[in-house]
Short mmCIF file of C-alpha atoms in Angstrom, two decimals:
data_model
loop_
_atom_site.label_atom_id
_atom_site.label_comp_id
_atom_site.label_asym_id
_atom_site.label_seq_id
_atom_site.Cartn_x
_atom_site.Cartn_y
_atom_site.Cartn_z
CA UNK Q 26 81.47 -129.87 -67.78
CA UNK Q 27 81.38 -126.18 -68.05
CA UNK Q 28 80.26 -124.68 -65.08
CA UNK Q 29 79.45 -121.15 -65.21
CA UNK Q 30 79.23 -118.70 -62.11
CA UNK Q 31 77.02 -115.76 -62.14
CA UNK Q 32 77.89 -112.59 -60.03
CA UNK Q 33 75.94 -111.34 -57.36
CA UNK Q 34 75.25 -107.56 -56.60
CA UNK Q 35 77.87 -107.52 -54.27
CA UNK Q 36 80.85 -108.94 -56.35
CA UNK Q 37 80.20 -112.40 -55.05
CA UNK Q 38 79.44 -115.72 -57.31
CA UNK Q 39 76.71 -118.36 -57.30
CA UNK Q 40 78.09 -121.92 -58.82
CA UNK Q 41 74.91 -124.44 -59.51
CA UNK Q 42 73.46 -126.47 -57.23
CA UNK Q 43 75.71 -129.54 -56.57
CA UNK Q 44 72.79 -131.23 -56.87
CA UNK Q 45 72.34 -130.33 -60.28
CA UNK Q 46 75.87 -130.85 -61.48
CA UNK Q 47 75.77 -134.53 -60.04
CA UNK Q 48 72.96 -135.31 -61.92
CA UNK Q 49 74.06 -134.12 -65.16
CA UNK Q 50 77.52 -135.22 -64.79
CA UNK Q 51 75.70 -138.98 -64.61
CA UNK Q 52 73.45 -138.34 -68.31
CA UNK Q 53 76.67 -137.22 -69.32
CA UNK Q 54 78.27 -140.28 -68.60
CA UNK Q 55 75.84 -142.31 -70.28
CA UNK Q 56 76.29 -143.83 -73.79
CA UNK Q 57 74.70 -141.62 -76.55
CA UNK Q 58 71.32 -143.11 -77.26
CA UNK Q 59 70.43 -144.46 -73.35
CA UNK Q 60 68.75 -141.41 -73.40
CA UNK Q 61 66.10 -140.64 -75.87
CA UNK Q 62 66.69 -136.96 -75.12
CA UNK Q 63 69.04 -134.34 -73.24
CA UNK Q 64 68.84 -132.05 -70.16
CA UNK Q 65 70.56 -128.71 -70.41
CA UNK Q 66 71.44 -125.53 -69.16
CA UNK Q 67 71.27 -122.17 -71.20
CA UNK Q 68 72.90 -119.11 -69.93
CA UNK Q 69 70.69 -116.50 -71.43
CA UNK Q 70 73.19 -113.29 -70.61
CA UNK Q 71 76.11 -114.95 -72.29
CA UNK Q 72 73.78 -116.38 -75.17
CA UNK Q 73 75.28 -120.37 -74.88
CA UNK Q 74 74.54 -123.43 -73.66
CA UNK Q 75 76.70 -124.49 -70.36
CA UNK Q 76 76.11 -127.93 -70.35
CA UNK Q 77 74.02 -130.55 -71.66
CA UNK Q 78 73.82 -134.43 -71.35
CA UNK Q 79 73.88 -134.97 -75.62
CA UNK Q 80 73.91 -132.64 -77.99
CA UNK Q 81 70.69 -132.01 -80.47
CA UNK Q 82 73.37 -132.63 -83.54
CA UNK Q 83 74.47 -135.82 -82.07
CA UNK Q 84 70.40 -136.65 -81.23
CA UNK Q 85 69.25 -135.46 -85.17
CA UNK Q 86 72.54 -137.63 -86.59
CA UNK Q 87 74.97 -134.86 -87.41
CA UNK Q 88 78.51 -134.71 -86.73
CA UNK Q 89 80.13 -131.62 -85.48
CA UNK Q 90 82.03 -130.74 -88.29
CA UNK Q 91 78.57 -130.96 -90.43
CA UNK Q 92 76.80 -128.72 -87.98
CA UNK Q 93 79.82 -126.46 -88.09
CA UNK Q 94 79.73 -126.12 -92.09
CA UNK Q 95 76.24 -125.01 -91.88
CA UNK Q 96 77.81 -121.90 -90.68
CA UNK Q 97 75.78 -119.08 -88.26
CA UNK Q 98 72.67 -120.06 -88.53
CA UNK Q 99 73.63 -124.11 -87.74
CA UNK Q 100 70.91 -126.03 -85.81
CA UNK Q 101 68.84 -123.40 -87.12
CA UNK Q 102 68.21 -124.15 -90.50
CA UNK Q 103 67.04 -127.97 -89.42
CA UNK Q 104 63.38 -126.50 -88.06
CA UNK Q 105 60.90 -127.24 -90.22
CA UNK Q 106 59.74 -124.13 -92.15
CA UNK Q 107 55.82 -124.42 -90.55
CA UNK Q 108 57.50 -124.31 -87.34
CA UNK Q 109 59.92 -121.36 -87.66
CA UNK Q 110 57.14 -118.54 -86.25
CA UNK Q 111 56.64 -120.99 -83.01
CA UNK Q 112 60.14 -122.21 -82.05
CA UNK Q 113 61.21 -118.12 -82.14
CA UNK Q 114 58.15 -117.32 -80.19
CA UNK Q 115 58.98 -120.08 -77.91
CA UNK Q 116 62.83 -118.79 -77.26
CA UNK Q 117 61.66 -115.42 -76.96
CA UNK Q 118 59.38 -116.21 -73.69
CA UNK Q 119 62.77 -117.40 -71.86
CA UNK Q 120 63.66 -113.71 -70.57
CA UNK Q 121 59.79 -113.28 -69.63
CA UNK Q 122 59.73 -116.63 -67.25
CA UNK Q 123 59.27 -116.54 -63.98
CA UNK Q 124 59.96 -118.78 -61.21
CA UNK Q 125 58.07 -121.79 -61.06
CA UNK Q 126 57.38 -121.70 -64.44
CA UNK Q 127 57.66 -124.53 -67.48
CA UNK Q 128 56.99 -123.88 -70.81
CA UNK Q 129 56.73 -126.86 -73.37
CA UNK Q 130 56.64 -126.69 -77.00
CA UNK Q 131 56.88 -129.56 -80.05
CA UNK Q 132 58.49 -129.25 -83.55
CA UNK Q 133 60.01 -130.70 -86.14
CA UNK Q 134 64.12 -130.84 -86.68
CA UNK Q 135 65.47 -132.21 -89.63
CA UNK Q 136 67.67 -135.50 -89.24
CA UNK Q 137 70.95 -136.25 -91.14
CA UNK Q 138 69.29 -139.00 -93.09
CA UNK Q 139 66.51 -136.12 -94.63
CA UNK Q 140 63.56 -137.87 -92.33
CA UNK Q 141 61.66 -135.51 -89.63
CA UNK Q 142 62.16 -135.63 -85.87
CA UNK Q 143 59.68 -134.94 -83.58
CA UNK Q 144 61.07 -133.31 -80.60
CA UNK Q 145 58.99 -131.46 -77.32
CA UNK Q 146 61.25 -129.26 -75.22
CA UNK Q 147 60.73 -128.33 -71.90
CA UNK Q 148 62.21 -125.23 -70.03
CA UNK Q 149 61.92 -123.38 -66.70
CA UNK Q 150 63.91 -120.59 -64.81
CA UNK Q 151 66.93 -122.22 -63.28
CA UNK Q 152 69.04 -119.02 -62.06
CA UNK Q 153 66.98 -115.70 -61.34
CA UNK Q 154 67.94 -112.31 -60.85
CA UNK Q 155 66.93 -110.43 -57.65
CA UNK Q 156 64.43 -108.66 -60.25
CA UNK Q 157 62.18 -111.84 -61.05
CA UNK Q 158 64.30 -112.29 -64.71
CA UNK Q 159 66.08 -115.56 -65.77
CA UNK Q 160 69.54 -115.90 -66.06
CA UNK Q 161 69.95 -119.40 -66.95
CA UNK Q 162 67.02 -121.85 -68.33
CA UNK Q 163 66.87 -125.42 -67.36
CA UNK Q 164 65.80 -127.66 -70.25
CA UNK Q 165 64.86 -131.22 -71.95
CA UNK Q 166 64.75 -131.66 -75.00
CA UNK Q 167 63.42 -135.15 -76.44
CA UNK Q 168 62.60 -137.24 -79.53
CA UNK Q 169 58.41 -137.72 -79.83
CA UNK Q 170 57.99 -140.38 -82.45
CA UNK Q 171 55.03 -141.87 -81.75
CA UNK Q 172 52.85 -138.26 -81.34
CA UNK Q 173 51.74 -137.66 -85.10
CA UNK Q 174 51.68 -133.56 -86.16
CA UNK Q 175 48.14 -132.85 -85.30
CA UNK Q 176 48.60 -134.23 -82.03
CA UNK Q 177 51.72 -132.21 -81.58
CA UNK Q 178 50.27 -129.39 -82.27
CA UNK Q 179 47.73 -130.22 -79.72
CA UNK Q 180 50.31 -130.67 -76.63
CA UNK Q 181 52.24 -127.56 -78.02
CA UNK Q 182 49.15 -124.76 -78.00
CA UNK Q 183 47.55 -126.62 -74.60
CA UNK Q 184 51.09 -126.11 -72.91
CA UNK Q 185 51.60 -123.06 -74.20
CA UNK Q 186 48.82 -121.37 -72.69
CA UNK Q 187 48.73 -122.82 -69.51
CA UNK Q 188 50.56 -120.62 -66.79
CA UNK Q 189 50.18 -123.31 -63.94
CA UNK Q 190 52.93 -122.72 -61.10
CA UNK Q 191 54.50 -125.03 -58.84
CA UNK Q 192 54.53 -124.76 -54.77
CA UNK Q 193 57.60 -122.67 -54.39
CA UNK Q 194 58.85 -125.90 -52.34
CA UNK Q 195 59.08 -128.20 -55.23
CA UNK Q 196 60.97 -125.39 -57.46
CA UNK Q 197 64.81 -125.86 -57.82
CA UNK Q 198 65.19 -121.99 -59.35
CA UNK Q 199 68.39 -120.23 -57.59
CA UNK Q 200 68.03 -116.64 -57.02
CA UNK Q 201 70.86 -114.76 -57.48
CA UNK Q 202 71.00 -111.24 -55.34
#
């Protein structure tokens, strides 16, 4: 697992909450498919993802070396064309998120075999800047057969515009100074 450390003002790092490392050591461990779904962490300053528990490609069907000969735009090009607008509008709240905050969204991914997936992805601030911005995003990311498009559509504006926040107890955010 690729752990990434994040420096502090004063030339010091932050690793991840062991916590946090445990648990997705454990998804990692499990069999592809005992999980209808994957937790990951996105590092937003360096642009990748640090760690997950299954990759989408591996969750849509695809092998790495398909996913690799779509080239740049990849995983990309496997959203379904009504739900381009959204998913970008959905990334581009992630440096806008603030602690305590989850944003939830649900589109459709192409799978190997041609057929639609339904997926709903979750993310909140994991790592925060002394400022208030996120660093790194904490995420799920899961298959939604049984939720037909109007419905998903539905969840996804509902969740979108709700703002709720969490007691600061129950939020696992790390600030980073």
């Amino acid at each position: 697992m690729n752990i990434c450390r994040i420096p502090g003002s004063d030339n010091t790092s932050v690793s991840l909450p062991q916590h946090l490392i445990g648990a997705l050591g454990r998804l990692q461990s499990r069999p592809p498919g005992a999980i209808a779904g994957s937790v990951y962490i996105y590092d937003l300053v360096d642009q990748c993802t640090l760690s997950a528990s299954c990759s989408v490609a591996a969750m849509l069907g695809y092998t790495t070396e398909a996913i690799h000969d779509m080239g740049l735009i990849g995983l990309a090009s496997l959203i379904h064309p009504d739900d381009l607008t959204l998913v970008s509008e959905h990334y581009q709240r992630f440096t806008t998120l603030r602690f305590g905050e989850v944003i939830t969204i649900a589109y459709r991914m192409k799978r190997a075999n041609d057929t639609w997936c339904h997926l709903r992805s979750r993310e909140t601030p994991l790592v925060i800047a002394s400022d208030g911005f996120p660093l790194q995003i904490l995420g799920i990311i899961q298959t939604i057969p049984h939720l037909s498009l109007a419905k998903t559509r539905n969840f996804t504006l509902v969740n979108r515009s709700s703002n709720r926040r969490k007691p600061a107890h129950v939020n696992a955010a790390l600030i980073v100074q």
